[in-house]
mmCIF file of N, CA and C in Angstrom:
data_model
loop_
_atom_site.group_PDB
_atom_site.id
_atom_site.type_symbol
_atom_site.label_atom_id
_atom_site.label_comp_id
_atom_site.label_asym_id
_atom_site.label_seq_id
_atom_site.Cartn_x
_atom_site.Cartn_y
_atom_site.Cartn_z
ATOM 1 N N UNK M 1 26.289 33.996 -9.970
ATOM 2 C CA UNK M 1 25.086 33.575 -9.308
ATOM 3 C C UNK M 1 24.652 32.227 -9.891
ATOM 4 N N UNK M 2 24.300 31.194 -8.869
ATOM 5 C CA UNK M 2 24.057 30.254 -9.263
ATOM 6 C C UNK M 2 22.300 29.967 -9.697
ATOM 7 N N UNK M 3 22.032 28.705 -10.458
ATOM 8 C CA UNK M 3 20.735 28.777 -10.805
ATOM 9 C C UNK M 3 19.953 28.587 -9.771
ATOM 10 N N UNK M 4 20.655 27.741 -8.783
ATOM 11 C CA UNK M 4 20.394 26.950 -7.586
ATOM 12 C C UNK M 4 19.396 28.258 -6.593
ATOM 13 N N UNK M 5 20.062 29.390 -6.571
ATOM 14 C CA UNK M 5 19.828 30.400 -5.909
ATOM 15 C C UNK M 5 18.675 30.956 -6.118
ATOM 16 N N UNK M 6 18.172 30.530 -7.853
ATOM 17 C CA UNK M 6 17.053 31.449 -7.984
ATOM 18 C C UNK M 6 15.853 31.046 -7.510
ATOM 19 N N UNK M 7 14.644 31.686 -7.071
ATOM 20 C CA UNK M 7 13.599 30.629 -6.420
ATOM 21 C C UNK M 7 12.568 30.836 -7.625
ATOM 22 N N UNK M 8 11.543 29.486 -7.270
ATOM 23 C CA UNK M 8 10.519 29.271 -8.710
ATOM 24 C C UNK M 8 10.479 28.333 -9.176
ATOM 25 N N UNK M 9 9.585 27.911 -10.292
ATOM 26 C CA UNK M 9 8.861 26.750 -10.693
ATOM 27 C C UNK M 9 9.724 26.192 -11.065
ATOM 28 N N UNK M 10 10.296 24.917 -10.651
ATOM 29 C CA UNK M 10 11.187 23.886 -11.311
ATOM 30 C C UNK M 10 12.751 24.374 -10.858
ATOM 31 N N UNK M 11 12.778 25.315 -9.829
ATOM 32 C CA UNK M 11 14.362 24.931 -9.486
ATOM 33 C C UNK M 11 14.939 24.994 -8.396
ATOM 34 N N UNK M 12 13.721 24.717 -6.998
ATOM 35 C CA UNK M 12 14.136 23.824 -6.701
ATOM 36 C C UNK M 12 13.810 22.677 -5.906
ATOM 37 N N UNK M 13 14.092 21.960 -7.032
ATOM 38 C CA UNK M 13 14.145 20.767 -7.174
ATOM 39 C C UNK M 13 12.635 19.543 -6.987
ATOM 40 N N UNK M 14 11.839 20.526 -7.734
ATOM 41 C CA UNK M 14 10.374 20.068 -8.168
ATOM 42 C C UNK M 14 10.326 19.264 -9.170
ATOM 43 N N UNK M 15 11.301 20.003 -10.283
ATOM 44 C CA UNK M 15 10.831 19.935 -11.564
ATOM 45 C C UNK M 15 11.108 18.322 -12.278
ATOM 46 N N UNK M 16 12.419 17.485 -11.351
ATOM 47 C CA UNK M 16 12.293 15.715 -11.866
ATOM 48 C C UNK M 16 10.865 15.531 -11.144
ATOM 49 N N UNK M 17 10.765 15.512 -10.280
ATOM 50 C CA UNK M 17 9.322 14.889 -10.050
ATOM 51 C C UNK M 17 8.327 15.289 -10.882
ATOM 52 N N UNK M 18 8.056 16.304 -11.335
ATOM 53 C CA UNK M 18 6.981 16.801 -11.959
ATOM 54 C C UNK M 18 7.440 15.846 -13.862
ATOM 55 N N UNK M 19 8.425 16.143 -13.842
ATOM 56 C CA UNK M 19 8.711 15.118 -15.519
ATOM 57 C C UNK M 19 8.457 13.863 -15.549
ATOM 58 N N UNK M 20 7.497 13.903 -16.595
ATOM 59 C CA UNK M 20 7.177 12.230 -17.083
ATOM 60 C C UNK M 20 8.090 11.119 -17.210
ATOM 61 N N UNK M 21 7.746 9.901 -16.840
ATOM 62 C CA UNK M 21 9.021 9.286 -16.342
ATOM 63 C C UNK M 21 9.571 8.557 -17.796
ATOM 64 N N UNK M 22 10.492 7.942 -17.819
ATOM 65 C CA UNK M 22 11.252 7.450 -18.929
ATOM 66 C C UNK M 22 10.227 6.663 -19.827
ATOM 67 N N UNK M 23 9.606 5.180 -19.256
ATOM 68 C CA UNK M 23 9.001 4.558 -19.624
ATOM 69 C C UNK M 23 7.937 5.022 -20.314
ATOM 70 N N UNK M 24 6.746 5.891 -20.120
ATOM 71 C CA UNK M 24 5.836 7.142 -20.795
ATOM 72 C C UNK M 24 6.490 7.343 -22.126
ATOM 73 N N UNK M 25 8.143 8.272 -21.717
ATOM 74 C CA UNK M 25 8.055 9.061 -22.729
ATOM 75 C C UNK M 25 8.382 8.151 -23.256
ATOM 76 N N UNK M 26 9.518 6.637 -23.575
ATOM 77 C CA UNK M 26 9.426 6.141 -24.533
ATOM 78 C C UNK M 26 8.497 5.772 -25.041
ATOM 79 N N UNK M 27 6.881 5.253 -24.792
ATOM 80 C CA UNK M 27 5.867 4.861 -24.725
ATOM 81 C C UNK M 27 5.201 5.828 -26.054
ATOM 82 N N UNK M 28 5.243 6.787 -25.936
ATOM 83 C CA UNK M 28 4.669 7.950 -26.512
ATOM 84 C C UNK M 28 5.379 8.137 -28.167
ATOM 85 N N UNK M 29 6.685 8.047 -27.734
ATOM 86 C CA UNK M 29 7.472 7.875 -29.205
ATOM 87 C C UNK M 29 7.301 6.599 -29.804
ATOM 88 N N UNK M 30 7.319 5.614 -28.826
ATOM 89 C CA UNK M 30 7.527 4.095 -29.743
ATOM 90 C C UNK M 30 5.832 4.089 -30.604
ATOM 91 N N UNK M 31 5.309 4.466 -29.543
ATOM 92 C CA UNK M 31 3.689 4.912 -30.159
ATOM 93 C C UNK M 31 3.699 5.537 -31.789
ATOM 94 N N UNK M 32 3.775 6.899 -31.465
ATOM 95 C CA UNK M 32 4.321 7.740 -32.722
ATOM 96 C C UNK M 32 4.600 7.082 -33.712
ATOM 97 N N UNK M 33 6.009 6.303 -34.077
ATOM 98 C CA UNK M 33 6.713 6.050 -34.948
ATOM 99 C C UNK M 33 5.894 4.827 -35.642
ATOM 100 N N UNK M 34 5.194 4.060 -34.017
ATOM 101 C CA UNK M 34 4.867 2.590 -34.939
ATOM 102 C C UNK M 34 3.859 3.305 -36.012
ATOM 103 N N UNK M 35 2.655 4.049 -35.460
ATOM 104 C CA UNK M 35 1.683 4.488 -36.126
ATOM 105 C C UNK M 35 2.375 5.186 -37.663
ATOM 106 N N UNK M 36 3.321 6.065 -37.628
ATOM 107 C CA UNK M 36 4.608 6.062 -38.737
ATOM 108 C C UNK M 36 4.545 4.702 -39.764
ATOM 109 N N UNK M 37 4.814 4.024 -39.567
ATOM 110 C CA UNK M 37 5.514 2.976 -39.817
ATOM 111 C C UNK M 37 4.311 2.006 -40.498
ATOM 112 N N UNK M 38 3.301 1.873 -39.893
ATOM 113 C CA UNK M 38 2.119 1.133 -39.980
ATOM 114 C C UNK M 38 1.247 2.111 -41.461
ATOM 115 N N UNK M 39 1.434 3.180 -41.027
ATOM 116 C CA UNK M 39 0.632 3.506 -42.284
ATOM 117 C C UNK M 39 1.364 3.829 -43.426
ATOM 118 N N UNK M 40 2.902 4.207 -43.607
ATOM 119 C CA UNK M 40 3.634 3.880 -44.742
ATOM 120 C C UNK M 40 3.328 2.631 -45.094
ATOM 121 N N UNK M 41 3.596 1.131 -44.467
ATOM 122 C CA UNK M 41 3.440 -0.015 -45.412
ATOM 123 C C UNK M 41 1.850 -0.082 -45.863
ATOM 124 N N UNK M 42 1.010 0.769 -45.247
ATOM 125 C CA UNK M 42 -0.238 0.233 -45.125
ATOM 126 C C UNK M 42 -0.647 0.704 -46.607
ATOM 127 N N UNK M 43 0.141 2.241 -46.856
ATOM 128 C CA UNK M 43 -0.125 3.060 -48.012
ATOM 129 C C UNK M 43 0.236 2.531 -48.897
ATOM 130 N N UNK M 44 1.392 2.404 -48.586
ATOM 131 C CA UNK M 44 2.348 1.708 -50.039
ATOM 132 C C UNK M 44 2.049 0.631 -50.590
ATOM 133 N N UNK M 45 1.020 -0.356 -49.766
ATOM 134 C CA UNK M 45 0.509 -1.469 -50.060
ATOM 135 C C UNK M 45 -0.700 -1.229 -50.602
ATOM 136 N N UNK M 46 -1.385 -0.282 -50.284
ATOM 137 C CA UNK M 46 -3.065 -0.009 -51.159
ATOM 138 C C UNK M 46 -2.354 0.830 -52.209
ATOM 139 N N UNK M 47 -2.201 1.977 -52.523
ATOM 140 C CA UNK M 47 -1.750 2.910 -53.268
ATOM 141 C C UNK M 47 -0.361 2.207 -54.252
ATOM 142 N N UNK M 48 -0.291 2.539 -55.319
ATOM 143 C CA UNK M 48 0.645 2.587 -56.626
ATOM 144 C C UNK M 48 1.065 3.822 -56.872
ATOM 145 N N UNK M 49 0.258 5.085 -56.897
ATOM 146 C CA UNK M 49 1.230 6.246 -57.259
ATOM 147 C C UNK M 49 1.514 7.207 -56.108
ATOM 148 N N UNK M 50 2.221 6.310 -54.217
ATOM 149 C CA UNK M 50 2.928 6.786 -53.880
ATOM 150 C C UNK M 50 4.245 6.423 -53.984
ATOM 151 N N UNK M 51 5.276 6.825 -52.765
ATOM 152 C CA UNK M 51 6.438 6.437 -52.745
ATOM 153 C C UNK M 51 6.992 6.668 -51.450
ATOM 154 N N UNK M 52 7.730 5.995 -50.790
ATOM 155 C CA UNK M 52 8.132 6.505 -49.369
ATOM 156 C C UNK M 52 9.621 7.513 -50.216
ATOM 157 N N UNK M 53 9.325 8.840 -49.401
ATOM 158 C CA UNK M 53 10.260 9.779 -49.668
ATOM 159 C C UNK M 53 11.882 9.993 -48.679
ATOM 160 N N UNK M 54 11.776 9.389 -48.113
ATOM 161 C CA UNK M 54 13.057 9.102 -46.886
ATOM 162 C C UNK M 54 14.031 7.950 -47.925
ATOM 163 N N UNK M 55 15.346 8.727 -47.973
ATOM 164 C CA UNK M 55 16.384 7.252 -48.924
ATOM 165 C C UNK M 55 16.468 6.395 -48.101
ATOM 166 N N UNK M 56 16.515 6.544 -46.485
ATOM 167 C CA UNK M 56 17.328 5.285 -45.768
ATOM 168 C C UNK M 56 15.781 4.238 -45.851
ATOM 169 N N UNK M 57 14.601 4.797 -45.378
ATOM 170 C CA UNK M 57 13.781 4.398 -45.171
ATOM 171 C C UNK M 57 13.387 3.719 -46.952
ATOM 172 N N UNK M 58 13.554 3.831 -47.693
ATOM 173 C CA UNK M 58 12.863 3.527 -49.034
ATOM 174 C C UNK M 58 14.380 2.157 -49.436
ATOM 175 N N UNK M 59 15.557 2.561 -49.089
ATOM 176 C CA UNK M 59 16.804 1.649 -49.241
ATOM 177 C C UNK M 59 16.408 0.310 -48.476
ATOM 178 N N UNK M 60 16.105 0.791 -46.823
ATOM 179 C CA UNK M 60 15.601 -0.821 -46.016
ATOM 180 C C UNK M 60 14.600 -1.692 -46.799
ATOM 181 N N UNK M 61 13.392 -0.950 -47.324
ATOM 182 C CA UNK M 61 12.267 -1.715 -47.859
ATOM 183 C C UNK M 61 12.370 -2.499 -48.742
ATOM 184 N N UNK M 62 13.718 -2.020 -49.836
ATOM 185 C CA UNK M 62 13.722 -2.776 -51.078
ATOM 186 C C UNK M 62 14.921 -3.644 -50.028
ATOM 187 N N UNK M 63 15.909 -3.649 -49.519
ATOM 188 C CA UNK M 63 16.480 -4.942 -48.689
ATOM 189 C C UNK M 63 16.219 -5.938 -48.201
ATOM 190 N N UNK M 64 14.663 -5.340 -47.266
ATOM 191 C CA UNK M 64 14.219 -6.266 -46.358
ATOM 192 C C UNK M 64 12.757 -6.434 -46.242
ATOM 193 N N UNK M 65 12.351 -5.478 -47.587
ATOM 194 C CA UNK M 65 10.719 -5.658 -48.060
ATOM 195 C C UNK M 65 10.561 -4.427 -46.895
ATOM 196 N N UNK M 66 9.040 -4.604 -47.080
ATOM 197 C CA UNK M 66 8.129 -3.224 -46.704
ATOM 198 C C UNK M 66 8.553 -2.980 -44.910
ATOM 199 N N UNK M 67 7.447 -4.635 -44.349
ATOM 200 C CA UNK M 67 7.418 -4.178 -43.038
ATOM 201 C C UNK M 67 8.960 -4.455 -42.318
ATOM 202 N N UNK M 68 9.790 -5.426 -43.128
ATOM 203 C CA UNK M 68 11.558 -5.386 -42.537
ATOM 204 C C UNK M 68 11.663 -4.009 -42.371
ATOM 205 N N UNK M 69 11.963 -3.604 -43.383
ATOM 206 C CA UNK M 69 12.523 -2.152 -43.643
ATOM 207 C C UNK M 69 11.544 -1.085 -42.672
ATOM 208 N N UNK M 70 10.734 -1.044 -42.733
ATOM 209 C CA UNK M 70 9.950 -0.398 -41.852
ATOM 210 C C UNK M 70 10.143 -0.577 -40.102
ATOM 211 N N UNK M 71 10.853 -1.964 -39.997
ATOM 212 C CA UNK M 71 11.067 -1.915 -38.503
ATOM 213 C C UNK M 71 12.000 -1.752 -37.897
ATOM 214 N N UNK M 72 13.248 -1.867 -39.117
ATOM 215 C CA UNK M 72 14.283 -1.776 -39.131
ATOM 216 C C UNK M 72 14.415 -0.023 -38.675
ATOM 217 N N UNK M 73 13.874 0.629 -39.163
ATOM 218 C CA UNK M 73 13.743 2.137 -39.629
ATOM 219 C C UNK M 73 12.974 2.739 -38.184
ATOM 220 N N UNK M 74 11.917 2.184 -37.722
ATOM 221 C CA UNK M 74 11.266 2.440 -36.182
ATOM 222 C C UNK M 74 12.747 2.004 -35.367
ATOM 223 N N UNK M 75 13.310 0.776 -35.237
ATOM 224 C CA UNK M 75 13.939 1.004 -34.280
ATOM 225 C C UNK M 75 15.264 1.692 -34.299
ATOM 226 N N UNK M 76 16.164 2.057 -34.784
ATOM 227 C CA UNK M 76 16.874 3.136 -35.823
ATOM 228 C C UNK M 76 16.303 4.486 -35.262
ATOM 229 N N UNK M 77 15.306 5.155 -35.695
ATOM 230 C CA UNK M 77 14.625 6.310 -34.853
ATOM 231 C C UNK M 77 14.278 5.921 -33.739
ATOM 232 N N UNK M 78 14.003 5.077 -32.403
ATOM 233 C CA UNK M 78 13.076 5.393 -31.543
ATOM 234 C C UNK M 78 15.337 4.980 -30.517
ATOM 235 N N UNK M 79 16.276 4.516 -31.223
ATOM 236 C CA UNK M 79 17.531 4.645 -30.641
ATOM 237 C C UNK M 79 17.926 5.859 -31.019
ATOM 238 N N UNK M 80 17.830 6.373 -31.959
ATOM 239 C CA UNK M 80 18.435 7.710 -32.085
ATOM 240 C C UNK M 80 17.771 9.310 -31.336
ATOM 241 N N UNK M 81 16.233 8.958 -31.565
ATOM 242 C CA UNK M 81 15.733 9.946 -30.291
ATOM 243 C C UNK M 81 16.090 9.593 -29.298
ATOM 244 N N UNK M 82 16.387 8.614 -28.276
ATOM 245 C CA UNK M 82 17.039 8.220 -27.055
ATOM 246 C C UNK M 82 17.988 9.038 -27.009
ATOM 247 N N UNK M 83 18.885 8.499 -27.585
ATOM 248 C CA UNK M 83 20.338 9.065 -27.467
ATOM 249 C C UNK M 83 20.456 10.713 -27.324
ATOM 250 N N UNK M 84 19.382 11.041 -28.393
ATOM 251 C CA UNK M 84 19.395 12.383 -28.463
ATOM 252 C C UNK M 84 18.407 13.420 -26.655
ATOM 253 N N UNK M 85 17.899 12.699 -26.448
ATOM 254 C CA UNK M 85 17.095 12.705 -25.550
ATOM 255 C C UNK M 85 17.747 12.920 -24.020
ATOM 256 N N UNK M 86 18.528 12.221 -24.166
ATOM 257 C CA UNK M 86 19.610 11.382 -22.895
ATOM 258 C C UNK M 86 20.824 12.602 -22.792
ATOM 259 N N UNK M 87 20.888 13.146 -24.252
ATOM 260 C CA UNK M 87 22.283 13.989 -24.140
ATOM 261 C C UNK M 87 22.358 15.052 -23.018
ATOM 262 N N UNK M 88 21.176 15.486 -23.153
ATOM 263 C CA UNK M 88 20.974 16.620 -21.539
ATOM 264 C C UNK M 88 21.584 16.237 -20.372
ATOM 265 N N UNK M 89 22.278 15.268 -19.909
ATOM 266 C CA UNK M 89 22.544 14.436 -19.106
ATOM 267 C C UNK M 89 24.144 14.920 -19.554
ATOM 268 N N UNK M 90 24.639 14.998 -20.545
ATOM 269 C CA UNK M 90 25.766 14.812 -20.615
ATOM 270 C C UNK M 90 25.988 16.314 -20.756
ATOM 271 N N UNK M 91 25.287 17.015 -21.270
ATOM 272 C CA UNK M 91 25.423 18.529 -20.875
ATOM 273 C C UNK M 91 25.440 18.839 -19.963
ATOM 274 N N UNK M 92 24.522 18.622 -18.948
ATOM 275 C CA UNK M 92 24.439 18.990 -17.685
ATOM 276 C C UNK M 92 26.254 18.975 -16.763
ATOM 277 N N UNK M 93 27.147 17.669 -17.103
ATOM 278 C CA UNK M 93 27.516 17.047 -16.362
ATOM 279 C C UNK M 93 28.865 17.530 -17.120
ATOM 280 N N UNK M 94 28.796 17.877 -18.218
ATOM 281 C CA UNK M 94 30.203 18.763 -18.942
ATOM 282 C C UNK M 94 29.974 20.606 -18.784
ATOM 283 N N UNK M 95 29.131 20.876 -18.410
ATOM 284 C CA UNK M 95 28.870 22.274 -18.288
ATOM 285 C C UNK M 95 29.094 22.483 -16.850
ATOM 286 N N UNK M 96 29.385 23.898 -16.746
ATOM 287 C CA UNK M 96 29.490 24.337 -15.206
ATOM 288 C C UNK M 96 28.399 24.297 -14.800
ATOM 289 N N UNK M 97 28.027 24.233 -13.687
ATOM 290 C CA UNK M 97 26.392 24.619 -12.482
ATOM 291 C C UNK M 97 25.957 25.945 -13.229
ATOM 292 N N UNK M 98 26.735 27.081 -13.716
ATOM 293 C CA UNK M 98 25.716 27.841 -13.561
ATOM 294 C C UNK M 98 25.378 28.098 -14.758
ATOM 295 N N UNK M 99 25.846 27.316 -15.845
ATOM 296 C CA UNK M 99 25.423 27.200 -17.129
ATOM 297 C C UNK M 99 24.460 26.848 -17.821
ATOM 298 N N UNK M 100 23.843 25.986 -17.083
ATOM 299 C CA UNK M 100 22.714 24.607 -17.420
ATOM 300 C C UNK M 100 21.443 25.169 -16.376
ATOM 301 N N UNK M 101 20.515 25.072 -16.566
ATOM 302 C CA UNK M 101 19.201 25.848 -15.217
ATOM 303 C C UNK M 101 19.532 24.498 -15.140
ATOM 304 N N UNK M 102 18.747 24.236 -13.716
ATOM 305 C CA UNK M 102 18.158 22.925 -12.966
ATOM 306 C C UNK M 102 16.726 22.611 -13.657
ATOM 307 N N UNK M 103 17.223 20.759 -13.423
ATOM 308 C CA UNK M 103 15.821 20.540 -14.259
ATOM 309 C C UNK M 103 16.095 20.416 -15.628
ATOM 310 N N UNK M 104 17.386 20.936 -16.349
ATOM 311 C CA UNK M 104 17.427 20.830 -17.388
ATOM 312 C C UNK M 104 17.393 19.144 -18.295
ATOM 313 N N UNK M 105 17.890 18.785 -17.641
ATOM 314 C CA UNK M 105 17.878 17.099 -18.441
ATOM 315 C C UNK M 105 16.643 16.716 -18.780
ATOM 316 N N UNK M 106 15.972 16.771 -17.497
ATOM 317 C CA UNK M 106 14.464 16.110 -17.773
ATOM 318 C C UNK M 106 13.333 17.424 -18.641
ATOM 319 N N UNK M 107 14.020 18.509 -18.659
ATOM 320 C CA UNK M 107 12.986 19.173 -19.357
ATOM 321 C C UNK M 107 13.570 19.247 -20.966
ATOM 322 N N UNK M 108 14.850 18.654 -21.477
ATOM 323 C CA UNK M 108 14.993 18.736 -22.594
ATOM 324 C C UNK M 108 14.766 16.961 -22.792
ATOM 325 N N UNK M 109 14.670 15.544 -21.712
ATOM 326 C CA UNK M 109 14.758 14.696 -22.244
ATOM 327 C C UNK M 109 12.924 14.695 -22.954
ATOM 328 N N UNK M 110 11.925 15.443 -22.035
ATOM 329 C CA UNK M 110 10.774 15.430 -22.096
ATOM 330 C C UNK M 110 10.274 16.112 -23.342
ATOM 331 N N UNK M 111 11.013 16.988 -23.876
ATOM 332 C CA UNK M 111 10.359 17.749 -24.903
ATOM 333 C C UNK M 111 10.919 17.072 -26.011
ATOM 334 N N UNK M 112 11.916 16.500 -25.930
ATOM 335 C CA UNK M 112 12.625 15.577 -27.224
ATOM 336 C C UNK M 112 11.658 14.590 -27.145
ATOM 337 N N UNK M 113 11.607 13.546 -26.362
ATOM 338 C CA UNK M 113 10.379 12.365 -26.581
ATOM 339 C C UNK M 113 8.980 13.002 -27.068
ATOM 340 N N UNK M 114 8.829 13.662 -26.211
ATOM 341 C CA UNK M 114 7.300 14.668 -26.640
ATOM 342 C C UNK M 114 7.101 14.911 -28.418
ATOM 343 N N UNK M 115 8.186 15.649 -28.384
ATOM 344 C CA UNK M 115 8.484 16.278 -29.864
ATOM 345 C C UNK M 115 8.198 15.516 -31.114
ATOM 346 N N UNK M 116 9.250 14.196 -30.975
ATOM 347 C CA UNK M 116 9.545 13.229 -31.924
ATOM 348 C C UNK M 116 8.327 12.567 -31.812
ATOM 349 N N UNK M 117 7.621 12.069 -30.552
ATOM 350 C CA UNK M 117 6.264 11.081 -30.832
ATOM 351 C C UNK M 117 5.397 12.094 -31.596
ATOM 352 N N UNK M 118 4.797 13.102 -31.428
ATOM 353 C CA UNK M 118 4.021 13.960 -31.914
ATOM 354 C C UNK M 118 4.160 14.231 -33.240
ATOM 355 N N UNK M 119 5.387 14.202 -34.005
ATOM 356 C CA UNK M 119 5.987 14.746 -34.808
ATOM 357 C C UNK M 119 5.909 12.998 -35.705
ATOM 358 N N UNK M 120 5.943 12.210 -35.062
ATOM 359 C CA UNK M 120 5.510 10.817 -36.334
ATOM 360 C C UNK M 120 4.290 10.684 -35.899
ATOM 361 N N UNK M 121 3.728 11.107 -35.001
ATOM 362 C CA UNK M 121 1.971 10.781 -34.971
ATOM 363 C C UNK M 121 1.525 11.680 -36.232
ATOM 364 N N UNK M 122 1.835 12.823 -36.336
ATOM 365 C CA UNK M 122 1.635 13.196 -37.614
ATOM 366 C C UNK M 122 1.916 13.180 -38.809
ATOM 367 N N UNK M 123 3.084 12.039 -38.926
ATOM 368 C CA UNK M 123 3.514 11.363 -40.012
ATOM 369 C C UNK M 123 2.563 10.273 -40.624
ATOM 370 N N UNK M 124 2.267 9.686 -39.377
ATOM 371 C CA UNK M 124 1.088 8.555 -39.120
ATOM 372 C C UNK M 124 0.168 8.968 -39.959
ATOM 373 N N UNK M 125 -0.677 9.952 -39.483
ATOM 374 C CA UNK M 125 -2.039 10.405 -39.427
ATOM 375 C C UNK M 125 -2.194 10.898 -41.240
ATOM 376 N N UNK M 126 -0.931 11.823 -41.072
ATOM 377 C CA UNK M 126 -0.963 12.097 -42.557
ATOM 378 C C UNK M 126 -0.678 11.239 -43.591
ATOM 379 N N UNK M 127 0.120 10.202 -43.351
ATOM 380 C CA UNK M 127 0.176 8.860 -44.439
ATOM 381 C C UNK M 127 -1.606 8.701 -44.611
ATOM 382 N N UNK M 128 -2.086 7.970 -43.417
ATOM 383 C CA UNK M 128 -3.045 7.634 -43.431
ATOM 384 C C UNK M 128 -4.529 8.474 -44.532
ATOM 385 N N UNK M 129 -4.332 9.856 -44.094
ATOM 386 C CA UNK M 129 -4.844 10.799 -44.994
ATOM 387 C C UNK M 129 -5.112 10.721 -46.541
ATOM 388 N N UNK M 130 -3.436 9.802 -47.320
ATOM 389 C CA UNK M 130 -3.310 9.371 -48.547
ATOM 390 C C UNK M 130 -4.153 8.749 -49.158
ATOM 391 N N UNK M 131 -4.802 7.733 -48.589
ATOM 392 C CA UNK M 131 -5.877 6.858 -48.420
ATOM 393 C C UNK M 131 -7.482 7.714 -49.003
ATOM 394 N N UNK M 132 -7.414 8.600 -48.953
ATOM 395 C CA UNK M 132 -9.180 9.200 -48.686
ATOM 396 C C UNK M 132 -8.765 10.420 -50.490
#
């Protein structure tokens, strides 16, 4: 039985329209990470007894100083959530039809962007926290 067959929310063929479109979700992550990114140098620059705890991220800074390394490191994550984001696409398209529900790409590219922005907004927020 195919997924195609089953009737209901998102299959068929609602559920791309209803997903936030590419531009958003990158929007939302590039968001995320900068806010990431902005309050590590921001910390590390007021504060003396922190430390950025990430090796790749703490390796760029001493290379290319704070905000190099720091942007170096945003764009590094906001290509690697892509990629990771995008892979649903390639599942979809290596899996049989009745393996994959419909809708699946955009509901795993949406929860990956979702995920990751949310997930350095609170990286953000909590750097920022260091501060008080």
């Amino acid at each position: 039985m195919s997924n195609r067959s089953v009737g209901g929310y998102g299959t068929t063929g609602e559920w791309p329209t209803l997903a936030p479109r590419r531009a958003w979700l990158l929007a939302v992550l590039i968001g995320g990470k900068t806010l990431d990114a902005v309050s590590t140098v921001t910390v590390l620059h007021l504060r003396d007894d922190v430390f950025e705890s990430v090796w790749l991220t703490r390796t760029l800074m001493e290379s290319f100083g704070r905000v190099g390394g720091s942007l170096i490191t945003l764009i590094l994550a906001v290509v690697g959530v892509a990629i990771l984001a995008e892979s649903g696409l390639v599942i979809k398209r290596l899996l049989p039809d009745d393996w994959t529900p419909d809708g699946y790409p955009a509901a795993f590219r949406t929860t990956t962007y979702l995920a990751a922005g949310a997930w350095y907004g609170f990286l953000g927020v909590h750097n920022f926290l260091l501060l008080f």
